[in-house]
């Protein structure tokens, strides 16, 4: 960040990123080493679903210090990765949540490739038509359509409440973030959030919209977030506890 009157005169430098692999607990995971001007110490994070690692380091840190840091935290990594949920493959017979409610996947190939929601005596169903090979993609496409339909309404509601406008809304399948907001006003959301309960979906949208006014996680930001979503603390905790399981589901 550039301070004072130099803010508009100096372009921020891009964050240096090194990408490689790291072996832990018999697995080879992609590792990102990210240099941050704000970092005062090394921090280590496991991506949602246990699909990658990220180390944030202060500027100018020697590469050897990163290796020592990883060695010191090898046991911690093994313990955490052992708790990461298994990666269920989307297929007929399993249940996946839609807006927090488990739906059993049923494949009915006789009709053209559509997805419909129904129920039987055993509970809610997600019925997928068309060829079996396309079933995971059709369910992912269904979640994307539902995300676009619901999230855009929530964005309108929350942006009107704070008197700001979103420049664009995008939907992605990210492994480390549920949403983001750029300084230009572009909002991004993971379409997987449609598997979470409605209150959590609303919290995520409120969180990112609040960044249109407060591009930080300071006290003013959290007060605004709680004003938009009074359930912020409970929903944030739900996403922290359950988000990894949603990120682990394989749609391919």
Tab-separated table of C-alpha atoms in Angstrom:
chain	number	residue	atom	x	y	z
A	1	UNK	CA	0.000	0.000	0.000
A	2	UNK	CA	1.261	3.486	-0.875
A	3	UNK	CA	0.715	6.182	1.742
A	4	UNK	CA	-0.098	9.888	1.579
A	5	UNK	CA	-0.073	11.916	-1.604
A	6	UNK	CA	2.053	9.284	-3.362
A	7	UNK	CA	-0.973	6.978	-3.475
A	8	UNK	CA	-2.068	8.036	-6.951
A	9	UNK	CA	1.451	8.449	-8.329
A	10	UNK	CA	2.982	5.058	-7.674
A	11	UNK	CA	1.637	1.811	-9.041
A	12	UNK	CA	1.663	-1.037	-6.508
A	13	UNK	CA	4.201	-3.741	-7.217
A	14	UNK	CA	2.798	-7.177	-8.028
A	15	UNK	CA	3.042	-9.709	-5.216
A	16	UNK	CA	5.904	-12.147	-5.947
A	17	UNK	CA	4.683	-15.745	-5.985
A	18	UNK	CA	6.727	-18.942	-6.189
A	19	UNK	CA	4.872	-22.139	-7.066
A	20	UNK	CA	6.260	-25.604	-6.495
A	21	UNK	CA	5.324	-28.914	-4.852
A	22	UNK	CA	5.699	-30.127	-1.278
A	23	UNK	CA	5.571	-33.729	-0.044
A	24	UNK	CA	3.731	-34.452	3.201
A	25	UNK	CA	2.042	-37.564	4.608
A	26	UNK	CA	2.700	-39.490	1.397
A	27	UNK	CA	1.021	-36.824	-0.727
A	28	UNK	CA	2.494	-34.325	-3.175
A	29	UNK	CA	0.636	-31.019	-2.926
A	30	UNK	CA	1.005	-27.758	-4.862
A	31	UNK	CA	2.671	-25.103	-2.708
A	32	UNK	CA	2.475	-21.338	-3.205
A	33	UNK	CA	5.066	-19.132	-1.488
A	34	UNK	CA	3.677	-15.592	-1.468
A	35	UNK	CA	5.696	-12.536	-0.462
A	36	UNK	CA	3.608	-9.871	1.286
A	37	UNK	CA	4.666	-6.403	2.387
A	38	UNK	CA	2.207	-6.697	5.276
A	39	UNK	CA	3.634	-9.952	6.611
A	40	UNK	CA	5.737	-9.724	9.761
A	41	UNK	CA	6.221	-13.472	10.125
A	42	UNK	CA	5.747	-16.659	8.152
A	43	UNK	CA	2.250	-18.115	8.047
A	44	UNK	CA	1.105	-21.477	6.683
A	45	UNK	CA	-2.354	-22.309	5.359
A	46	UNK	CA	-3.956	-25.443	3.944
A	47	UNK	CA	-6.376	-24.761	1.091
A	48	UNK	CA	-9.968	-25.887	1.507
A	49	UNK	CA	-10.318	-29.560	0.720
A	50	UNK	CA	-6.621	-30.146	1.441
A	51	UNK	CA	-5.727	-29.589	-2.206
A	52	UNK	CA	-2.791	-27.241	-1.717
A	53	UNK	CA	-0.567	-25.277	0.669
A	54	UNK	CA	0.231	-21.579	0.932
A	55	UNK	CA	3.099	-19.929	2.834
A	56	UNK	CA	3.035	-16.144	3.241
A	57	UNK	CA	6.451	-14.598	3.943
A	58	UNK	CA	7.832	-11.113	4.685
A	59	UNK	CA	9.723	-9.379	1.857
A	60	UNK	CA	13.304	-10.463	1.261
A	61	UNK	CA	13.161	-13.640	3.348
A	62	UNK	CA	15.747	-16.236	2.350
A	63	UNK	CA	14.427	-19.383	0.725
A	64	UNK	CA	16.248	-21.499	3.286
A	65	UNK	CA	14.103	-20.001	6.054
A	66	UNK	CA	10.981	-21.199	4.263
A	67	UNK	CA	12.347	-24.740	4.083
A	68	UNK	CA	13.161	-24.694	7.816
A	69	UNK	CA	9.682	-23.362	8.544
A	70	UNK	CA	8.057	-26.170	6.566
A	71	UNK	CA	10.239	-28.781	8.284
A	72	UNK	CA	9.211	-27.459	11.713
A	73	UNK	CA	5.551	-27.685	10.782
A	74	UNK	CA	5.615	-31.089	9.081
A	75	UNK	CA	3.922	-32.828	12.014
A	76	UNK	CA	1.280	-30.100	12.178
A	77	UNK	CA	0.598	-30.520	8.464
A	78	UNK	CA	0.262	-34.293	8.765
A	79	UNK	CA	-2.191	-33.965	11.668
A	80	UNK	CA	-4.314	-31.375	9.869
A	81	UNK	CA	-4.352	-33.205	6.547
A	82	UNK	CA	-5.445	-36.388	8.329
A	83	UNK	CA	-8.590	-34.509	9.393
A	84	UNK	CA	-9.409	-33.231	5.908
A	85	UNK	CA	-12.648	-34.842	4.673
A	86	UNK	CA	-12.422	-37.522	2.035
A	87	UNK	CA	-13.164	-36.308	-1.497
A	88	UNK	CA	-16.510	-37.839	-2.481
A	89	UNK	CA	-17.087	-38.183	-6.202
A	90	UNK	CA	-20.442	-36.875	-7.432
A	91	UNK	CA	-22.329	-39.978	-8.593
A	92	UNK	CA	-25.774	-41.588	-8.355
A	93	UNK	CA	-26.746	-42.671	-4.857
A	94	UNK	CA	-24.706	-40.201	-2.810
A	95	UNK	CA	-26.192	-37.143	-1.135
A	96	UNK	CA	-24.997	-33.600	-1.643
A	97	UNK	CA	-26.478	-30.556	0.088
A	98	UNK	CA	-28.504	-27.992	-1.833
A	99	UNK	CA	-28.968	-24.855	0.277
A	100	UNK	CA	-27.948	-26.928	3.280
A	101	UNK	CA	-30.440	-29.764	2.681
A	102	UNK	CA	-29.013	-33.180	1.641
A	103	UNK	CA	-30.379	-34.366	-1.724
A	104	UNK	CA	-29.883	-37.917	-2.996
A	105	UNK	CA	-28.592	-38.010	-6.581
A	106	UNK	CA	-30.744	-40.091	-8.930
A	107	UNK	CA	-29.780	-40.757	-12.548
A	108	UNK	CA	-32.626	-41.107	-15.044
A	109	UNK	CA	-31.094	-41.347	-18.547
A	110	UNK	CA	-34.367	-41.626	-20.447
A	111	UNK	CA	-34.897	-37.883	-20.803
A	112	UNK	CA	-32.670	-35.140	-22.187
A	113	UNK	CA	-29.927	-33.668	-20.020
A	114	UNK	CA	-31.686	-31.649	-17.356
A	115	UNK	CA	-31.551	-31.471	-13.565
A	116	UNK	CA	-34.707	-31.328	-11.455
A	117	UNK	CA	-35.375	-31.258	-7.724
A	118	UNK	CA	-37.966	-33.670	-6.363
A	119	UNK	CA	-38.549	-35.896	-3.348
A	120	UNK	CA	-39.748	-39.372	-2.439
A	121	UNK	CA	-40.550	-41.180	0.796
A	122	UNK	CA	-36.820	-41.132	1.675
A	123	UNK	CA	-36.397	-37.371	1.275
A	124	UNK	CA	-35.224	-34.750	-1.257
A	125	UNK	CA	-33.863	-35.861	-4.641
A	126	UNK	CA	-31.655	-34.326	-7.294
A	127	UNK	CA	-32.686	-36.036	-10.518
A	128	UNK	CA	-30.181	-35.862	-13.369
A	129	UNK	CA	-31.182	-36.828	-16.919
A	130	UNK	CA	-29.013	-37.573	-19.933
A	131	UNK	CA	-25.878	-39.685	-20.291
A	132	UNK	CA	-24.174	-40.877	-17.113
A	133	UNK	CA	-20.790	-39.486	-18.152
A	134	UNK	CA	-22.171	-35.943	-18.036
A	135	UNK	CA	-23.835	-36.252	-14.608
A	136	UNK	CA	-21.178	-34.454	-12.486
A	137	UNK	CA	-20.933	-31.550	-14.936
A	138	UNK	CA	-24.714	-31.198	-15.122
A	139	UNK	CA	-24.928	-30.925	-11.329
A	140	UNK	CA	-22.116	-28.347	-11.256
A	141	UNK	CA	-23.932	-26.371	-13.976
A	142	UNK	CA	-27.122	-26.551	-11.935
A	143	UNK	CA	-25.351	-25.119	-8.885
A	144	UNK	CA	-23.878	-22.347	-11.036
A	145	UNK	CA	-27.334	-21.378	-12.321
A	146	UNK	CA	-28.755	-21.392	-8.806
A	147	UNK	CA	-25.838	-19.275	-7.562
A	148	UNK	CA	-26.337	-16.683	-10.285
A	149	UNK	CA	-30.071	-16.495	-9.607
A	150	UNK	CA	-29.810	-16.152	-5.821
A	151	UNK	CA	-26.564	-14.248	-5.341
A	152	UNK	CA	-27.452	-11.486	-7.782
A	153	UNK	CA	-30.635	-10.740	-5.796
A	154	UNK	CA	-28.651	-10.616	-2.552
A	155	UNK	CA	-26.027	-8.349	-4.105
A	156	UNK	CA	-28.750	-5.891	-5.143
A	157	UNK	CA	-30.246	-5.925	-1.649
A	158	UNK	CA	-26.957	-5.347	0.174
A	159	UNK	CA	-25.495	-2.811	-2.260
A	160	UNK	CA	-28.668	-0.723	-2.007
A	161	UNK	CA	-28.351	-0.862	1.772
A	162	UNK	CA	-24.832	0.647	1.726
A	163	UNK	CA	-25.276	2.951	-1.240
A	164	UNK	CA	-22.609	1.282	-3.388
A	165	UNK	CA	-22.736	-0.541	-6.716
A	166	UNK	CA	-20.944	-3.670	-7.850
A	167	UNK	CA	-19.222	-3.292	-11.200
A	168	UNK	CA	-19.470	-6.998	-12.062
A	169	UNK	CA	-20.345	-10.339	-10.477
A	170	UNK	CA	-18.416	-13.474	-11.388
A	171	UNK	CA	-18.708	-17.124	-10.366
A	172	UNK	CA	-15.696	-19.408	-9.948
A	173	UNK	CA	-14.647	-22.728	-8.460
A	174	UNK	CA	-11.857	-21.644	-6.143
A	175	UNK	CA	-10.063	-23.893	-3.657
A	176	UNK	CA	-8.979	-21.284	-1.111
A	177	UNK	CA	-11.561	-18.477	-1.117
A	178	UNK	CA	-15.348	-18.389	-1.037
A	179	UNK	CA	-15.508	-14.867	-2.388
A	180	UNK	CA	-13.536	-11.741	-3.195
A	181	UNK	CA	-13.974	-8.050	-3.939
A	182	UNK	CA	-11.536	-5.975	-5.978
A	183	UNK	CA	-10.800	-2.287	-5.565
A	184	UNK	CA	-12.598	-1.748	-8.902
A	185	UNK	CA	-15.811	-3.150	-7.435
A	186	UNK	CA	-15.773	-6.615	-9.036
A	187	UNK	CA	-17.311	-9.333	-6.866
A	188	UNK	CA	-16.487	-13.037	-7.219
A	189	UNK	CA	-18.180	-15.989	-5.541
A	190	UNK	CA	-17.616	-19.726	-5.484
A	191	UNK	CA	-20.729	-21.398	-6.879
A	192	UNK	CA	-20.194	-24.177	-4.322
A	193	UNK	CA	-21.686	-21.836	-1.713
A	194	UNK	CA	-25.089	-22.982	-2.988
A	195	UNK	CA	-24.536	-26.174	-1.000
A	196	UNK	CA	-24.482	-24.128	2.226
A	197	UNK	CA	-27.604	-23.065	4.197
A	198	UNK	CA	-29.362	-19.885	2.990
A	199	UNK	CA	-28.150	-17.867	5.998
A	200	UNK	CA	-24.532	-18.695	5.120
A	201	UNK	CA	-25.062	-17.746	1.464
A	202	UNK	CA	-26.466	-14.415	2.621
A	203	UNK	CA	-23.489	-13.903	4.964
A	204	UNK	CA	-20.963	-14.509	2.183
A	205	UNK	CA	-22.661	-11.956	-0.088
A	206	UNK	CA	-22.931	-9.432	2.751
A	207	UNK	CA	-19.235	-9.967	3.536
A	208	UNK	CA	-18.071	-9.249	-0.006
A	209	UNK	CA	-20.479	-6.338	-0.510
A	210	UNK	CA	-19.204	-4.781	2.719
A	211	UNK	CA	-15.753	-4.725	1.107
A	212	UNK	CA	-17.102	-2.297	-1.495
A	213	UNK	CA	-17.077	0.243	1.328
A	214	UNK	CA	-14.359	-1.126	3.612
A	215	UNK	CA	-11.471	-2.830	1.774
A	216	UNK	CA	-10.069	-4.421	4.935
A	217	UNK	CA	-11.073	-6.581	7.876
A	218	UNK	CA	-10.957	-3.827	10.487
A	219	UNK	CA	-13.594	-2.956	13.104
A	220	UNK	CA	-15.568	-0.744	10.679
A	221	UNK	CA	-15.774	-3.597	8.188
A	222	UNK	CA	-17.102	-6.091	10.734
A	223	UNK	CA	-19.643	-3.587	12.066
A	224	UNK	CA	-20.917	-3.050	8.525
A	225	UNK	CA	-20.967	-6.791	7.842
A	226	UNK	CA	-23.001	-7.407	11.016
A	227	UNK	CA	-25.391	-4.608	10.053
A	228	UNK	CA	-26.028	-6.310	6.715
A	229	UNK	CA	-26.062	-9.806	8.246
A	230	UNK	CA	-26.813	-9.923	12.000
A	231	UNK	CA	-25.975	-13.662	11.899
A	232	UNK	CA	-22.374	-12.946	10.842
A	233	UNK	CA	-20.605	-14.699	13.737
A	234	UNK	CA	-22.674	-17.882	13.523
A	235	UNK	CA	-22.452	-18.089	9.720
A	236	UNK	CA	-18.725	-17.357	9.673
A	237	UNK	CA	-18.202	-20.176	12.177
A	238	UNK	CA	-20.370	-22.560	10.103
A	239	UNK	CA	-18.315	-21.875	6.981
A	240	UNK	CA	-15.072	-22.349	8.892
A	241	UNK	CA	-16.222	-25.728	10.256
A	242	UNK	CA	-17.989	-27.092	7.186
A	243	UNK	CA	-16.513	-25.293	4.189
A	244	UNK	CA	-13.720	-27.826	3.713
A	245	UNK	CA	-16.220	-30.646	3.183
A	246	UNK	CA	-18.006	-28.663	0.469
A	247	UNK	CA	-14.719	-27.816	-1.256
A	248	UNK	CA	-13.727	-31.502	-1.177
A	249	UNK	CA	-16.632	-32.709	-3.340
A	250	UNK	CA	-15.390	-33.701	-6.796
A	251	UNK	CA	-17.470	-32.559	-9.786
A	252	UNK	CA	-15.663	-34.334	-12.617
